[in-house]
CSV table of C-alpha atoms in Angstrom, one decimal:
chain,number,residue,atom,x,y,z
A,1,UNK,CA,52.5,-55.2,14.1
A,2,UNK,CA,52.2,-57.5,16.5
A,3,UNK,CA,49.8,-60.7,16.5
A,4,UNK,CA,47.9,-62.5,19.5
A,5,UNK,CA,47.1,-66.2,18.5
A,6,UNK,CA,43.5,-66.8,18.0
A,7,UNK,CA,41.8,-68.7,21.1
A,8,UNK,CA,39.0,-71.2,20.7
A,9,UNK,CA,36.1,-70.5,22.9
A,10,UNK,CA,34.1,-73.1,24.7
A,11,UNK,CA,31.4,-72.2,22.5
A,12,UNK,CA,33.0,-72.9,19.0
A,13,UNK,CA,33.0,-69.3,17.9
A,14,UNK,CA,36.9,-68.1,17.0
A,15,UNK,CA,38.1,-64.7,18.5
A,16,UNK,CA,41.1,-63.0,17.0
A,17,UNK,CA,42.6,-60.4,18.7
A,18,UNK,CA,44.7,-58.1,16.5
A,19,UNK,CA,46.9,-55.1,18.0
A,20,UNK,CA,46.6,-52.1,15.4
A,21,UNK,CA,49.3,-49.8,15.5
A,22,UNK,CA,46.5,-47.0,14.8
A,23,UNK,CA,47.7,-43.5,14.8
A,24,UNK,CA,46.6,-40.9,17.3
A,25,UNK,CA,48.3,-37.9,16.9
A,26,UNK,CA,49.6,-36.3,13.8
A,27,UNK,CA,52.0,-33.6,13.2
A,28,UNK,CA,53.5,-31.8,15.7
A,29,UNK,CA,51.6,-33.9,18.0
A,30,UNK,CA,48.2,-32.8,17.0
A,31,UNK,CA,45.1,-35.4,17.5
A,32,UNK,CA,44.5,-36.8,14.7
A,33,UNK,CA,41.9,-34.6,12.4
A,34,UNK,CA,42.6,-31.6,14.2
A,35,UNK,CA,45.3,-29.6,13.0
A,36,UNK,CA,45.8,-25.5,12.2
A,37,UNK,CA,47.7,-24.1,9.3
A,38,UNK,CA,49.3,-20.8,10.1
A,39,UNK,CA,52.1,-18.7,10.3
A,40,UNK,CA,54.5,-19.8,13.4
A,41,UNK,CA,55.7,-16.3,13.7
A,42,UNK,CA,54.7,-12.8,12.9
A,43,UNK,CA,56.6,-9.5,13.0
A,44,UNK,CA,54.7,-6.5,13.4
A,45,UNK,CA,55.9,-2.9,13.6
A,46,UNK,CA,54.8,-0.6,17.1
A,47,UNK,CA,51.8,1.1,16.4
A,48,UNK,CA,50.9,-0.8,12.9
A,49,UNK,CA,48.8,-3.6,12.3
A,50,UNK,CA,49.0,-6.5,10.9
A,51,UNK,CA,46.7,-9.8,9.1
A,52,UNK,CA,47.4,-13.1,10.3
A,53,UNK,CA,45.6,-16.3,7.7
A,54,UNK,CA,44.6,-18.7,10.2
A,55,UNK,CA,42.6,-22.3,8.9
A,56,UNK,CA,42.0,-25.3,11.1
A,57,UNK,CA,40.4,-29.0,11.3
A,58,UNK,CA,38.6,-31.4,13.2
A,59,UNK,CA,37.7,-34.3,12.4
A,60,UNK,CA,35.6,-35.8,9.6
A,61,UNK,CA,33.0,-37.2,12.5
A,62,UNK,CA,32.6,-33.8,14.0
A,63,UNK,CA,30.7,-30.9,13.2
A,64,UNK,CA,31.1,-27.0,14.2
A,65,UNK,CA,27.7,-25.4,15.0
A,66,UNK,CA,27.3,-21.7,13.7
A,67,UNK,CA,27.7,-20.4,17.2
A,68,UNK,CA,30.6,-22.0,18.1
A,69,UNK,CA,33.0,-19.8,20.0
A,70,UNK,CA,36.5,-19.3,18.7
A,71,UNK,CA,39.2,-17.8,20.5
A,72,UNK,CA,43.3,-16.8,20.9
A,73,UNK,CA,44.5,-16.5,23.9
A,74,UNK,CA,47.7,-15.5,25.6
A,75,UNK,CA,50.1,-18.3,26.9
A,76,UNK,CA,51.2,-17.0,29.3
A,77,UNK,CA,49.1,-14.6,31.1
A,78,UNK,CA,45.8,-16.6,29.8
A,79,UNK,CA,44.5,-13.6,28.6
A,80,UNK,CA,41.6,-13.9,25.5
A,81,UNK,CA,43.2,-11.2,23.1
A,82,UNK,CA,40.5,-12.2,20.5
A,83,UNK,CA,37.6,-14.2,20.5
A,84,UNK,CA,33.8,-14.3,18.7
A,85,UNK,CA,32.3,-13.5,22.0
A,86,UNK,CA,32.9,-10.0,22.9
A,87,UNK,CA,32.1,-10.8,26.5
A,88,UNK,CA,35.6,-13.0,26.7
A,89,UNK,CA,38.1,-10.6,25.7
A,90,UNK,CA,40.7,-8.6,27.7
A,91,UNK,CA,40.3,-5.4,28.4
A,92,UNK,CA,44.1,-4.4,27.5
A,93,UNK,CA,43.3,-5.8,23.1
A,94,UNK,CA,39.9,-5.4,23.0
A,95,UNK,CA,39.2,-3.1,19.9
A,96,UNK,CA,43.0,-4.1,18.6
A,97,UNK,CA,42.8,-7.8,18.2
A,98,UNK,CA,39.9,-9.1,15.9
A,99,UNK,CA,39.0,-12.6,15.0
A,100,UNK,CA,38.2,-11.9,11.5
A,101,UNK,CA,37.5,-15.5,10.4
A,102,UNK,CA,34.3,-17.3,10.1
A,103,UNK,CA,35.3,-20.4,12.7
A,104,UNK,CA,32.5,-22.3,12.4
A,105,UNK,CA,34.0,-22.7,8.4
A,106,UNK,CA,37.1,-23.3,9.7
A,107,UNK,CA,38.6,-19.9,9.6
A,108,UNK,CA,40.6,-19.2,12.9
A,109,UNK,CA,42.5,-16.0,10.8
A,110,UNK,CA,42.6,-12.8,13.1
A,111,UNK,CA,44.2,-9.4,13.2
A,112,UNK,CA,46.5,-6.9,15.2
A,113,UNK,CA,46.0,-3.1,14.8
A,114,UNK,CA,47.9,-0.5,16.8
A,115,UNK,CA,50.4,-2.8,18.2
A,116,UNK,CA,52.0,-1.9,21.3
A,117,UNK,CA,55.6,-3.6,23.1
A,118,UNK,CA,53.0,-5.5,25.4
A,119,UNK,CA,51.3,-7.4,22.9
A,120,UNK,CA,54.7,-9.4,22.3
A,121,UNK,CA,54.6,-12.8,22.9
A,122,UNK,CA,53.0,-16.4,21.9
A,123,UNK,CA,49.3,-17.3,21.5
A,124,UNK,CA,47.5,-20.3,20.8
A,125,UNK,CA,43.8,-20.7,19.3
A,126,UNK,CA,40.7,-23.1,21.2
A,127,UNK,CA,37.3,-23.3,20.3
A,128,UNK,CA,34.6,-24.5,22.3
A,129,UNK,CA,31.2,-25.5,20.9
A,130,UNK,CA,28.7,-27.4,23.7
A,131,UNK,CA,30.7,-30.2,24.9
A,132,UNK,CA,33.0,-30.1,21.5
A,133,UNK,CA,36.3,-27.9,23.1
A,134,UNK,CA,39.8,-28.3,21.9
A,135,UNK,CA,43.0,-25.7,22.3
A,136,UNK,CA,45.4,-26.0,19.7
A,137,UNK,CA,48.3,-25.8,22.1
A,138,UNK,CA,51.1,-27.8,20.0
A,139,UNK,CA,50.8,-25.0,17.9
A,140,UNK,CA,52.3,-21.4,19.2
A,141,UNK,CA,51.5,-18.5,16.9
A,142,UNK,CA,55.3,-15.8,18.1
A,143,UNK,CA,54.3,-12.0,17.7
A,144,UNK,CA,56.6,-10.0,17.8
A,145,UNK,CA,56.3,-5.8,18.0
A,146,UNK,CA,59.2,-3.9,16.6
A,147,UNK,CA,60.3,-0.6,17.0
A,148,UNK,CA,58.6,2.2,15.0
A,149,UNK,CA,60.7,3.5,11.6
A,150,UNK,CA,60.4,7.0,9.8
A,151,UNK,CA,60.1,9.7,13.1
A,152,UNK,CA,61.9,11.7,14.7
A,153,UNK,CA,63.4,10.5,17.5
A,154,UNK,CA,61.5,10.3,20.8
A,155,UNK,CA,58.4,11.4,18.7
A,156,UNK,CA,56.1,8.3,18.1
A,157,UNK,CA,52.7,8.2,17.1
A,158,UNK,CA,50.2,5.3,17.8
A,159,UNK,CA,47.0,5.3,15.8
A,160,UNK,CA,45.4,3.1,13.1
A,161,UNK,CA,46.6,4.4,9.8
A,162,UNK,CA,43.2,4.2,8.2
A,163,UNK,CA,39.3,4.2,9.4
A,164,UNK,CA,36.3,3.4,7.7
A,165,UNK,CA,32.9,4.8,8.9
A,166,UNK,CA,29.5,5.0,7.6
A,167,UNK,CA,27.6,8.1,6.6
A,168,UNK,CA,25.6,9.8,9.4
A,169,UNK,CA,27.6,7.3,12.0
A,170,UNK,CA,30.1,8.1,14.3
A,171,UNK,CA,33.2,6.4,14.8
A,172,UNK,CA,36.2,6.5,18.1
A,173,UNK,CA,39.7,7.0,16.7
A,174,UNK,CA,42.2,5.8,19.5
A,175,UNK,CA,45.3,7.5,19.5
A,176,UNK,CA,48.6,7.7,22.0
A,177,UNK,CA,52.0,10.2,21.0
A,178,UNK,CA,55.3,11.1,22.4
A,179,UNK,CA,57.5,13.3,22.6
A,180,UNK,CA,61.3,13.9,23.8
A,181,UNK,CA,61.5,13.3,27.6
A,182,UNK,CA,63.7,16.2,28.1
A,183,UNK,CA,61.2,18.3,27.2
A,184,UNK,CA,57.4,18.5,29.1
A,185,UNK,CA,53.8,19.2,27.6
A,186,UNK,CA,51.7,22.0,29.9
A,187,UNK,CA,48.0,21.5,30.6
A,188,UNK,CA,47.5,24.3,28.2
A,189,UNK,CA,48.9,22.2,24.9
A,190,UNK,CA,46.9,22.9,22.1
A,191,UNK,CA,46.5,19.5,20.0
A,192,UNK,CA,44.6,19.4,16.9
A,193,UNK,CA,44.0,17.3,13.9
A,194,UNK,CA,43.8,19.1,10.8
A,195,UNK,CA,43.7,18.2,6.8
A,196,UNK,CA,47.3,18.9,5.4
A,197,UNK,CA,45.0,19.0,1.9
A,198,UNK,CA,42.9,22.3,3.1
A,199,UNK,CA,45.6,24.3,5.2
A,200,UNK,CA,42.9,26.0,7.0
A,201,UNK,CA,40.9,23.6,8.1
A,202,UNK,CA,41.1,22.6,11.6
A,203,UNK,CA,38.8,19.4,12.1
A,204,UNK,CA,39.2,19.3,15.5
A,205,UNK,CA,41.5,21.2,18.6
A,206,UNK,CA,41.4,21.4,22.1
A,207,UNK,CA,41.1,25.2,21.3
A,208,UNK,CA,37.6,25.7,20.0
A,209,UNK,CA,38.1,28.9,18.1
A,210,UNK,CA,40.9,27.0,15.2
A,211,UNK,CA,38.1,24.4,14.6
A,212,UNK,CA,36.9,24.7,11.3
A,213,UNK,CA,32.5,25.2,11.3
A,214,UNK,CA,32.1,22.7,9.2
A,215,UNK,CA,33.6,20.3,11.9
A,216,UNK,CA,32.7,21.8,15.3
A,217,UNK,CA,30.6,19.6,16.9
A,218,UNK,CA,30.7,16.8,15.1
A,219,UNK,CA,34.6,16.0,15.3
A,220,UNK,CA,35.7,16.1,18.8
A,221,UNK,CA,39.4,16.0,20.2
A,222,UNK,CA,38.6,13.6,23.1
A,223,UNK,CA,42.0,12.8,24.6
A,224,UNK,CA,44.3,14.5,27.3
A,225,UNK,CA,46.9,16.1,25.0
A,226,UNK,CA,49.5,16.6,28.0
A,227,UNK,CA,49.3,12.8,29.3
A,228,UNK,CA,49.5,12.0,25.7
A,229,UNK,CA,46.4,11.0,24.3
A,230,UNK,CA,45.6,12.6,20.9
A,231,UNK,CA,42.3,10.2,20.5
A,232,UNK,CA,39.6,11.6,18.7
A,233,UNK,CA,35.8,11.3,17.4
A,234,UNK,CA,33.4,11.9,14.4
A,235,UNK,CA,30.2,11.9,14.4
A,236,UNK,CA,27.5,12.2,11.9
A,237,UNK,CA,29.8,11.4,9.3
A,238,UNK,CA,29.6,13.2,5.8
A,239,UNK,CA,31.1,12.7,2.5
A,240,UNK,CA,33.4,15.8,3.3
A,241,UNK,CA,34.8,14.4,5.6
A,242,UNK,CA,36.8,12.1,4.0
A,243,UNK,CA,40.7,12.5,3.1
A,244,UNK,CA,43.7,12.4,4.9
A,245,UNK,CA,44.4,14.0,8.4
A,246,UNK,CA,47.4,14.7,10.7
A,247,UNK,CA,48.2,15.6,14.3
A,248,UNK,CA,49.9,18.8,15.2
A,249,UNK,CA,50.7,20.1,18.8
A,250,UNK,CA,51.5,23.3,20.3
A,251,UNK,CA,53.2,24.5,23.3
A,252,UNK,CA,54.5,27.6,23.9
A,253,UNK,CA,58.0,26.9,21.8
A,254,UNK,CA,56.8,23.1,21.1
A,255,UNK,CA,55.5,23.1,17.9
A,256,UNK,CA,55.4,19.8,16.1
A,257,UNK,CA,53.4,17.7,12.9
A,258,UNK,CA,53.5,13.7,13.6
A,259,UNK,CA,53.5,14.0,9.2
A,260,UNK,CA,54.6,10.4,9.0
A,261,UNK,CA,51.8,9.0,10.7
A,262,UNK,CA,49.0,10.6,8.7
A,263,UNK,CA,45.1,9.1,9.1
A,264,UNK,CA,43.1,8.0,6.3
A,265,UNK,CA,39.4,8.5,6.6
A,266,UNK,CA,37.0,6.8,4.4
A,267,UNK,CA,33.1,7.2,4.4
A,268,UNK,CA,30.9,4.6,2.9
A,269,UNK,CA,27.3,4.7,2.0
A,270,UNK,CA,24.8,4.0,4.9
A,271,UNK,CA,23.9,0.3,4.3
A,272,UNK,CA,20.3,-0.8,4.4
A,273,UNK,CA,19.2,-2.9,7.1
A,274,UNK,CA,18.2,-6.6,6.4
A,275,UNK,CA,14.4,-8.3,7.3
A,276,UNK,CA,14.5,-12.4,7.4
A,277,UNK,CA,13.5,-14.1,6.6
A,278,UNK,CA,12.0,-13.9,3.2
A,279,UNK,CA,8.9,-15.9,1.6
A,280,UNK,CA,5.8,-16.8,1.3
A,281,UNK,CA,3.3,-16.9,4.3
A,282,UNK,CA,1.0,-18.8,5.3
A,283,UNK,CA,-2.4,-17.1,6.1
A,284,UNK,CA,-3.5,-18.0,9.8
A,285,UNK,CA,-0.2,-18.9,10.5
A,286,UNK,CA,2.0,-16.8,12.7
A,287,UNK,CA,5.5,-15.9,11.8
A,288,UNK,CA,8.8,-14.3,13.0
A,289,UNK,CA,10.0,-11.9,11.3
A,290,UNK,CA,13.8,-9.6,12.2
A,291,UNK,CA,15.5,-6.7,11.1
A,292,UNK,CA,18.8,-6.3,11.5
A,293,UNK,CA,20.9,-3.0,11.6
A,294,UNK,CA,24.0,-2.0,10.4
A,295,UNK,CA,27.1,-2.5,13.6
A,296,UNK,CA,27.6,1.2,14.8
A,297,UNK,CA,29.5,2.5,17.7
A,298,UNK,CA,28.2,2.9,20.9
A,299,UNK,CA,27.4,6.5,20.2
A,300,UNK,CA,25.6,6.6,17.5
A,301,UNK,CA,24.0,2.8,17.6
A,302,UNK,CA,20.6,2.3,15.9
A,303,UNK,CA,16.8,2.5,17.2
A,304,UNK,CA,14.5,-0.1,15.0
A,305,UNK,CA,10.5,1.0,14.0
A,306,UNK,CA,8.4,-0.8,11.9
A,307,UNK,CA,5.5,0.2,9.7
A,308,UNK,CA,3.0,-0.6,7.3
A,309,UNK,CA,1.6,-3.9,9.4
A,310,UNK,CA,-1.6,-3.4,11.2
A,311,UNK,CA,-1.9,-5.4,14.5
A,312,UNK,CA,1.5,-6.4,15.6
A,313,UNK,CA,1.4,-8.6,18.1
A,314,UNK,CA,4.6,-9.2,19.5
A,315,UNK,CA,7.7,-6.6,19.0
A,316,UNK,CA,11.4,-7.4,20.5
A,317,UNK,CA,13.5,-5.4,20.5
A,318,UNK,CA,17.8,-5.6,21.8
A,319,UNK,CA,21.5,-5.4,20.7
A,320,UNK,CA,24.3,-7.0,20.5
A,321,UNK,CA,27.5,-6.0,20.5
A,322,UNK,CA,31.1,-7.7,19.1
A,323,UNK,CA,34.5,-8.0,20.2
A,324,UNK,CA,35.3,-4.3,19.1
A,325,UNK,CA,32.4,-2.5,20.8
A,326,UNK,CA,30.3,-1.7,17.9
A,327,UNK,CA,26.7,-2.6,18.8
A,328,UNK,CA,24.4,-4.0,16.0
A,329,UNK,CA,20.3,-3.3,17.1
A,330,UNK,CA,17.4,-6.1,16.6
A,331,UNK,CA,13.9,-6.2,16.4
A,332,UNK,CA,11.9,-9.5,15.8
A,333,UNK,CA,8.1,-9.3,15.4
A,334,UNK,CA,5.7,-11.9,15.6
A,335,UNK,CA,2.2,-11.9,13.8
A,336,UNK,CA,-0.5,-13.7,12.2
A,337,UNK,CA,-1.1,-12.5,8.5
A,338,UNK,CA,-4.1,-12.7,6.9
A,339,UNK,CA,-5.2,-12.9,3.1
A,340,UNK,CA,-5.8,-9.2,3.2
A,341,UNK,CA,-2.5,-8.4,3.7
A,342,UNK,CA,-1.3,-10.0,0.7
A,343,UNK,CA,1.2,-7.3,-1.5
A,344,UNK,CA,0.8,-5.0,1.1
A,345,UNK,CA,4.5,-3.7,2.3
A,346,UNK,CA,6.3,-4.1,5.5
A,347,UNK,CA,9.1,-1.2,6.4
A,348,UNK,CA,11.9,-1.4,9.0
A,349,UNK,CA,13.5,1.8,9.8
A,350,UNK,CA,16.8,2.2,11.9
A,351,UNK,CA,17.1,5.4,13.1
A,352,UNK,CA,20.9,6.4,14.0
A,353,UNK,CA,22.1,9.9,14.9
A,354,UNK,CA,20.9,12.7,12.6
A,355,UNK,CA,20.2,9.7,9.7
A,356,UNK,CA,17.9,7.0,9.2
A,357,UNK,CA,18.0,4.4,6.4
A,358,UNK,CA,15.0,1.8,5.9
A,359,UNK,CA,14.3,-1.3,3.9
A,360,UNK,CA,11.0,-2.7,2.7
A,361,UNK,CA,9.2,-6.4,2.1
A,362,UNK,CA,6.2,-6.9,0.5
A,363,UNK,CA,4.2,-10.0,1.5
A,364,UNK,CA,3.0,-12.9,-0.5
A,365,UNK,CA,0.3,-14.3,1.9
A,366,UNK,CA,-1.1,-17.7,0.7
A,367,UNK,CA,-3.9,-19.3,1.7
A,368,UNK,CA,-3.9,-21.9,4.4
A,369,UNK,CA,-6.3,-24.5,2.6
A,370,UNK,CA,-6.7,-24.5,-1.3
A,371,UNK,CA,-10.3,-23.3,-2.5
A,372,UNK,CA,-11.2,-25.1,-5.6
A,373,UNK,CA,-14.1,-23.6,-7.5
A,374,UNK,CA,-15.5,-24.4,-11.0
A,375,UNK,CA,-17.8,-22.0,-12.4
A,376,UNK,CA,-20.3,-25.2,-13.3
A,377,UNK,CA,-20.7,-25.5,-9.0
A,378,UNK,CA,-20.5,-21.3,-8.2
A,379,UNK,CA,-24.3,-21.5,-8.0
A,380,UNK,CA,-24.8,-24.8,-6.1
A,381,UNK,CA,-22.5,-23.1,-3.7
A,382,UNK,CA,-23.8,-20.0,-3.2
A,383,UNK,CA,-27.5,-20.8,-2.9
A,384,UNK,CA,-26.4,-23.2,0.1
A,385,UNK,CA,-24.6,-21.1,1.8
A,386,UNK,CA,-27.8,-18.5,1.9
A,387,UNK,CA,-26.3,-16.1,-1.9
A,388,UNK,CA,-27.9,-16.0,-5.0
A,389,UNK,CA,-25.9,-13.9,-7.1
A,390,UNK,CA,-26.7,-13.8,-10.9
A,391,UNK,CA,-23.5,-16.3,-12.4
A,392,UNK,CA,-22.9,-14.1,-15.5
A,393,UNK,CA,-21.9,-11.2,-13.2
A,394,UNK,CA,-19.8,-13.2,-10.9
A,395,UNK,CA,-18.2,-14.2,-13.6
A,396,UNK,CA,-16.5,-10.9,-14.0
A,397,UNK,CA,-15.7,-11.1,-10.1
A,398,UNK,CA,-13.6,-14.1,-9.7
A,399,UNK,CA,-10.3,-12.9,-9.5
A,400,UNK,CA,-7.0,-14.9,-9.1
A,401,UNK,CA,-8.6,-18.5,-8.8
A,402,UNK,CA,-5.0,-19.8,-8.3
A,403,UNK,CA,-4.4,-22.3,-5.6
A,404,UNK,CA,-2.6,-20.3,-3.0
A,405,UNK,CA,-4.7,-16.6,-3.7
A,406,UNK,CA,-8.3,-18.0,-3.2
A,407,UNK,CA,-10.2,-15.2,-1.1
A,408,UNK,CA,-13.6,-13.8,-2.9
A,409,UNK,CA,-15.4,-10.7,-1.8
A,410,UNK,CA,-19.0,-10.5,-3.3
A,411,UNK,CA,-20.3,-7.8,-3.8
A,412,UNK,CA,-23.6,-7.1,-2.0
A,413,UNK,CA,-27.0,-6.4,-4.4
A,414,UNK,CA,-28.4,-3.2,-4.9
């Protein structure tokens, strides 16, 4: 460390100078307090996915807002391959990269599904949060895609190996094959994805007739099986449909199962949606109240009612959609209880496609100014405000005296 000799100021007052040899960087050249833990490479096999734990700081002095923006982009073609706001992300991994980690926590972890050849290469994470931005550029996160194991040769198959949708939703199953380049598909394949399970059902064929009833219509064979694409959809998911499927195609002497690259379906219960917030109210006060849907694909995505709650003033209703296209619906209403509505119930209902689910509030309405009354000044009161009611009977009409629940109805004379 080195040292300036102190000078004496005209004044009298001693100024000393020291040169600190403070640190500004830290490992790999990091500024100090912010720093990422992660893996520095990642191998992933074509077609697969893969999880990638991800954690970062800042420092002590700073804070992350809740709707700070987290992101991994490419280095070298600056593409955003994952980020928190949908809006951001490429075209070429949206649906295939996530960010799965809560970043305003400090969780920058994200995922790869489907990989494809192209998605080889180096990434870095940034995060930007009002005028609080930083890239983590010192570190490099390397993918790299690997060729597929376990098929035949020249016959591939690139498709998540397992999919999760809700009953009564719909979900998009994206889905590429090959096939040996000596030989040549017609317009007139026949692809289908059937359930090796139940031999004779067909859940869904470019040739209507194999489709199984239970199926037609809701599972659809969307891609263009000679370019390829064996991509498919469900819709109005049921507990049936769950199990294990597997693509087949047909053409004339081309007859081939893509067995090792079977699809898991799962189907979950329909989740209820969520009202907030919830407590007390304050009578004469307005409040703001939302319900929140479930996330459901584009197809299939939620419309929002409310009942039970007489003059509504104010109803909002929109969506928003995430980084892999599933669109979650709104609805905020605004309104003024009163005392009357105390333990009366308030129901939102999503409605999605062929199912609805619904969840309920009741509200505690207090009062907005505490009503004290003591029997020994009921009839002082009521004689100057124009009531005489006999005190013995009232008696039996005071109900819930407490401080918050203080509304009286008296009951006219006969």
């Amino acid at each position: 460390m080195g040292h300036i000799q102190p000078q004496i100021c005209q004044h009298g007052f001693v100024v000393v100078f020291l040169l600190l040899s403070l640190p500004w960087k830290g490992a790999d050249c990091q500024l100090e307090g912010y720093r990422l833990n992660a893996q520095r490479s990642v191998s992933v096999e074509s077609c697969l996915c893969v999880e990638i734990p991800c954690t970062f700081t800042i420092p002590l002095y700073r804070t992350l807002s809740t709707s700070v923006t987290g992101m991994w982009r490419r280095t070298d073609i600056s593409d955003i391959v994952a980020s928190t706001d949908a809006s951001k992300v490429s075209q070429r991994t949206k649906g295939r990269f996530t960010l799965t980690g809560k970043v305003h926590k400090g969780d920058c972890s994200f995922s790869i599904s489907n990989a494809q050849p192209e998605d080889q290469g180096e990434y870095v994470f940034q995060f930007e949060d009002g005028d609080h931005k930083y890239s983590y550029s010192s570190y490099k996160l390397n993918v790299i895609v690997t060729k597929a194991d376990s098929q035949t040769p020249s016959y591939t198959l690139c498709a998540q190996r397992s999919v999760s949708v809700e009953s009564g939703l719909c979900v998009e199953i994206p889905c590429t094959f090959t096939f040996p380049s000596y030989r040549n598909l017609s317009t007139s394949v026949t692809g289908m994805w059937s359930r090796p399970d139940i031999s004779d059902i067909v859940a869904a064929s470019t040739d209507a007739s194999k489709v199984s009833e239970r199926t037609k219509g809701r599972f659809t064979l969307t891609g263009k099986v000679h370019e390829g694409d064996c991509s498919f959809s469900i819709s109005k998911a049921q507990p049936e449909d769950q199990g294990t499927y597997v693509f087949r195609i047909e053409d004339g002497d081309i007859r081939y199962s893509y067995m090792w690259n079977k699809l898991n379906v799962t189907v979950t219960n329909l989740p209820e949606p969520t009202i907030s917030p919830v407590g007390k109210l304050i009578a004469g006060k307005q409040i703001t109240l939302t319900c929140t849907s479930h996330p459901a694909s584009q197809g299939c995505k939620g419309i929002i009612t409310w009942e039970g709650r007489r003059n509504i003033e104010n109803t909002t209703n929109y969506e928003r959609k995430d980084e892999a296209g599933k669109i979650t619906s709104i609805s905020v209403i605004r309104f003024t209880p009163s005392q009357r509505d105390h333990k009366s119930s308030l129901t939102c209902t999503v409605t999605y496609s062929g199912v609805s689910t619904n969840s309920s509030i009741t509200l505690d309405v207090e009062c907005k100014f505490p009503l004290f009354l003591f029997l020994t000044d009921i009839k002082y009161l009521l004689t100057h405000i124009g009531f005489i009611y006999p005190l013995h009977l009232l008696r039996h009409r005071i109900v819930n005296l407490s401080y918050f629940h203080c509304c009286i109805t008296l009951p006219k004379d006969n």
